[in-house]
PDB file of C-alpha atoms in Angstrom:
ATOM      1  CA  MET N   1      10.045 -18.119 -21.965  1.00 68.00           C
ATOM      2  CA  SER N   2       9.618 -14.694 -23.706  1.00 90.00           C
ATOM      3  CA  TRP N   3       9.274 -11.560 -22.037  1.00 95.00           C
ATOM      4  CA  GLN N   4       5.807 -11.314 -23.907  1.00 96.00           C
ATOM      5  CA  THR N   5       4.545 -14.831 -22.100  1.00 96.00           C
ATOM      6  CA  TYR N   6       5.350 -12.939 -18.688  1.00 95.00           C
ATOM      7  CA  VAL N   7       2.813 -10.206 -19.896  1.00 97.00           C
ATOM      8  CA  ASP N   8       0.141 -12.402 -21.412  1.00 96.00           C
ATOM      9  CA  ASP N   9       0.225 -15.300 -18.788  1.00 95.00           C
ATOM     10  CA  HIS N  10       1.072 -13.468 -15.594  1.00 95.00           C
ATOM     11  CA  LEU N  11       0.159  -9.792 -15.662  1.00 97.00           C
ATOM     12  CA  MET N  12      -3.037  -9.855 -18.025  1.00 96.00           C
ATOM     13  CA  CYS N  13      -4.301 -12.937 -16.395  1.00 94.00           C
ATOM     14  CA  ASP N  14      -7.531 -13.442 -14.713  1.00 93.00           C
ATOM     15  CA  VAL N  15      -7.765 -12.450 -10.930  1.00 92.00           C
ATOM     16  CA  GLU N  16     -11.055 -13.665  -9.417  1.00 93.00           C
ATOM     17  CA  GLY N  17     -13.010 -12.570 -12.850  1.00 94.00           C
ATOM     18  CA  ASN N  18     -11.207  -9.468 -13.327  1.00 95.00           C
ATOM     19  CA  ARG N  19      -8.136  -8.484 -15.325  1.00 96.00           C
ATOM     20  CA  LEU N  20      -5.505  -5.361 -15.652  1.00 97.00           C
ATOM     21  CA  THR N  21      -6.271  -3.169 -18.670  1.00 97.00           C
ATOM     22  CA  ALA N  22      -2.849  -2.823 -19.634  1.00 98.00           C
ATOM     23  CA  ALA N  23       0.661  -4.227 -18.709  1.00 98.00           C
ATOM     24  CA  ALA N  24       4.159  -3.931 -19.730  1.00 98.00           C
ATOM     25  CA  ILE N  25       7.898  -4.858 -18.510  1.00 98.00           C
ATOM     26  CA  LEU N  26      10.301  -2.194 -19.303  1.00 98.00           C
ATOM     27  CA  GLY N  27      13.745  -1.777 -19.035  1.00 97.00           C
ATOM     28  CA  GLN N  28      14.747   0.807 -16.328  1.00 93.00           C
ATOM     29  CA  ASP N  29      16.144   2.831 -19.539  1.00 93.00           C
ATOM     30  CA  GLY N  30      12.388   2.644 -20.611  1.00 94.00           C
ATOM     31  CA  SER N  31      13.105   0.258 -23.608  1.00 96.00           C
ATOM     32  CA  VAL N  32       9.985  -1.961 -23.809  1.00 97.00           C
ATOM     33  CA  TRP N  33      10.832  -5.501 -23.204  1.00 97.00           C
ATOM     34  CA  ALA N  34       6.980  -6.449 -23.288  1.00 98.00           C
ATOM     35  CA  GLN N  35       3.666  -4.931 -23.399  1.00 98.00           C
ATOM     36  CA  SER N  36      -0.033  -5.566 -23.990  1.00 97.00           C
ATOM     37  CA  ALA N  37      -1.429  -4.421 -26.858  1.00 95.00           C
ATOM     38  CA  ASN N  38      -3.110  -1.165 -25.164  1.00 95.00           C
ATOM     39  CA  PHE N  39      -0.183  -0.185 -23.112  1.00 98.00           C
ATOM     40  CA  PRO N  40       0.483   3.521 -23.278  1.00 97.00           C
ATOM     41  CA  GLN N  41       3.525   4.821 -25.100  1.00 95.00           C
ATOM     42  CA  LEU N  42       5.780   6.329 -22.436  1.00 96.00           C
ATOM     43  CA  LYS N  43       7.432   9.607 -22.867  1.00 95.00           C
ATOM     44  CA  PRO N  44      11.297   9.833 -21.830  1.00 95.00           C
ATOM     45  CA  GLU N  45      10.324  12.710 -19.218  1.00 96.00           C
ATOM     46  CA  GLU N  46       7.758   9.950 -17.699  1.00 97.00           C
ATOM     47  CA  ILE N  47      10.420   6.986 -17.318  1.00 96.00           C
ATOM     48  CA  SER N  48      12.962   9.609 -16.057  1.00 96.00           C
ATOM     49  CA  GLY N  49      10.424  10.881 -13.510  1.00 96.00           C
ATOM     50  CA  ILE N  50       9.473   7.295 -12.392  1.00 97.00           C
ATOM     51  CA  ASN N  51      13.332   6.597 -12.119  1.00 96.00           C
ATOM     52  CA  LYS N  52      14.105   9.477  -9.961  1.00 95.00           C
ATOM     53  CA  ASP N  53      11.038   9.038  -7.724  1.00 96.00           C
ATOM     54  CA  PHE N  54      12.699   5.162  -7.225  1.00 95.00           C
ATOM     55  CA  ASN N  55      15.836   6.947  -6.362  1.00 93.00           C
ATOM     56  CA  GLU N  56      14.341   9.653  -4.503  1.00 92.00           C
ATOM     57  CA  PRO N  57      11.098   8.800  -2.970  1.00 92.00           C
ATOM     58  CA  GLY N  58       8.400  11.513  -3.040  1.00 92.00           C
ATOM     59  CA  THR N  59       9.525  13.284  -6.083  1.00 94.00           C
ATOM     60  CA  LEU N  60       6.582  12.598  -8.078  1.00 95.00           C
ATOM     61  CA  ALA N  61       3.847  13.085  -5.273  1.00 92.00           C
ATOM     62  CA  PRO N  62       3.618  16.935  -5.721  1.00 94.00           C
ATOM     63  CA  THR N  63       3.414  16.921  -9.586  1.00 94.00           C
ATOM     64  CA  GLY N  64       1.892  13.586 -10.242  1.00 96.00           C
ATOM     65  CA  LEU N  65       2.906  10.321 -11.995  1.00 97.00           C
ATOM     66  CA  PHE N  66       2.346  10.448 -15.470  1.00 97.00           C
ATOM     67  CA  ILE N  67       2.023   7.408 -17.838  1.00 97.00           C
ATOM     68  CA  GLY N  68       1.254   8.210 -21.803  1.00 96.00           C
ATOM     69  CA  GLY N  69       0.146  11.626 -20.712  1.00 96.00           C
ATOM     70  CA  THR N  70      -2.420  10.372 -18.041  1.00 97.00           C
ATOM     71  CA  LYS N  71      -1.967  11.964 -14.706  1.00 97.00           C
ATOM     72  CA  TYR N  72      -2.413   9.552 -11.742  1.00 98.00           C
ATOM     73  CA  MET N  73      -2.245  10.668  -8.003  1.00 97.00           C
ATOM     74  CA  VAL N  74       0.882   9.167  -6.149  1.00 96.00           C
ATOM     75  CA  ILE N  75      -0.269   7.110  -3.375  1.00 93.00           C
ATOM     76  CA  GLN N  76       1.324   5.053  -0.772  1.00 81.00           C
ATOM     77  CA  GLY N  77       4.265   2.851  -2.270  1.00 84.00           C
ATOM     78  CA  GLU N  78       7.617   1.312  -0.962  1.00 88.00           C
ATOM     79  CA  PRO N  79      10.733   3.401  -1.209  1.00 87.00           C
ATOM     80  CA  ASN N  80      12.762   2.289  -4.193  1.00 90.00           C
ATOM     81  CA  THR N  81      10.762  -1.011  -4.968  1.00 96.00           C
ATOM     82  CA  VAL N  82       7.001   0.277  -5.720  1.00 97.00           C
ATOM     83  CA  ILE N  83       5.207   3.188  -7.025  1.00 97.00           C
ATOM     84  CA  ARG N  84       1.422   3.279  -7.010  1.00 97.00           C
ATOM     85  CA  GLY N  85      -1.012   5.707  -8.459  1.00 97.00           C
ATOM     86  CA  LYS N  86      -4.753   6.172  -8.488  1.00 97.00           C
ATOM     87  CA  LYS N  87      -6.778   7.927 -11.061  1.00 96.00           C
ATOM     88  CA  GLY N  88     -10.616   8.041 -10.527  1.00 95.00           C
ATOM     89  CA  ALA N  89     -11.832   4.368 -10.624  1.00 94.00           C
ATOM     90  CA  GLY N  90      -8.573   2.790 -11.491  1.00 97.00           C
ATOM     91  CA  GLY N  91      -4.727   3.229 -11.143  1.00 98.00           C
ATOM     92  CA  VAL N  92      -1.316   1.821 -11.769  1.00 98.00           C
ATOM     93  CA  THR N  93       1.459  -0.315  -9.685  1.00 98.00           C
ATOM     94  CA  ILE N  94       5.046  -0.397 -10.772  1.00 98.00           C
ATOM     95  CA  LYS N  95       7.332  -2.669  -9.374  1.00 98.00           C
ATOM     96  CA  LYS N  96      11.238  -2.014  -9.741  1.00 98.00           C
ATOM     97  CA  THR N  97      13.546  -5.222 -10.258  1.00 97.00           C
ATOM     98  CA  THR N  98      17.099  -5.387 -10.622  1.00 95.00           C
ATOM     99  CA  GLN N  99      17.005  -4.595 -14.354  1.00 96.00           C
ATOM    100  CA  ALA N 100      13.235  -3.631 -15.427  1.00 97.00           C
ATOM    101  CA  MET N 101      10.088  -2.038 -14.069  1.00 98.00           C
ATOM    102  CA  VAL N 102       6.806  -4.132 -14.140  1.00 98.00           C
ATOM    103  CA  PHE N 103       3.611  -1.894 -14.948  1.00 98.00           C
ATOM    104  CA  GLY N 104       0.031  -2.911 -14.260  1.00 98.00           C
ATOM    105  CA  ILE N 105      -2.535  -0.394 -14.972  1.00 98.00           C
ATOM    106  CA  TYR N 106      -6.373  -1.436 -13.791  1.00 98.00           C
ATOM    107  CA  GLU N 107      -9.968   0.034 -13.833  1.00 97.00           C
ATOM    108  CA  GLU N 108     -12.565  -1.198 -11.691  1.00 95.00           C
ATOM    109  CA  PRO N 109     -14.017  -3.914 -11.204  1.00 96.00           C
ATOM    110  CA  MET N 110     -10.538  -4.874 -10.540  1.00 96.00           C
ATOM    111  CA  THR N 111      -9.175  -3.575  -7.135  1.00 96.00           C
ATOM    112  CA  PRO N 112      -6.051  -2.122  -6.038  1.00 95.00           C
ATOM    113  CA  GLY N 113      -4.902  -4.964  -4.071  1.00 95.00           C
ATOM    114  CA  GLN N 114      -5.382  -7.099  -7.120  1.00 97.00           C
ATOM    115  CA  CYS N 115      -3.184  -5.232  -9.284  1.00 97.00           C
ATOM    116  CA  ASN N 116      -0.446  -4.939  -6.553  1.00 97.00           C
ATOM    117  CA  MET N 117      -0.652  -8.698  -6.333  1.00 96.00           C
ATOM    118  CA  VAL N 118      -0.355  -9.558  -9.921  1.00 97.00           C
ATOM    119  CA  VAL N 119       2.423  -6.823 -10.547  1.00 98.00           C
ATOM    120  CA  GLU N 120       4.284  -7.106  -7.410  1.00 97.00           C
ATOM    121  CA  ARG N 121       4.594 -11.109  -7.324  1.00 96.00           C
ATOM    122  CA  LEU N 122       6.045 -11.064 -11.129  1.00 97.00           C
ATOM    123  CA  GLY N 123       8.265  -8.378 -10.103  1.00 97.00           C
ATOM    124  CA  ASP N 124       9.604 -10.604  -6.851  1.00 97.00           C
ATOM    125  CA  TYR N 125       9.815 -13.604  -9.015  1.00 97.00           C
ATOM    126  CA  LEU N 126      12.137 -11.495 -11.504  1.00 97.00           C
ATOM    127  CA  ILE N 127      14.152 -10.065  -8.644  1.00 97.00           C
ATOM    128  CA  GLU N 128      14.743 -13.686  -7.339  1.00 97.00           C
ATOM    129  CA  SER N 129      15.836 -14.671 -10.806  1.00 95.00           C
ATOM    130  CA  GLY N 130      18.396 -11.879 -10.890  1.00 94.00           C
ATOM    131  CA  LEU N 131      16.326  -9.771 -13.448  1.00 94.00           C
TER     132      LEU N 131
END
């Protein structure tokens, strides 16, 4: 299965009538493995900030999480595993796997829990597959 299929079929899927607005799978170095058409272009400093927060949880909380220049307030996550951000009626979930990062960006009516479920389920599957 191609990486794009994971994004199209597993991240951009229908969840109780709702969908993510954008999704991607990136290597931990920031290389794009696959992404939805409207996923924002990440800047190198945004990738390094995300990686630093996975390695040293809490480093993004004071400054915020930036994705494609959009600032998200960092909310509860799981150290070294998941970063979650909120912006207005939407937000983002980033799940770290062995080799990659799975991103899901959502807006209402999708809920944070629905986004977390979609992103983290695929991330867990990739971890189990050694990816």
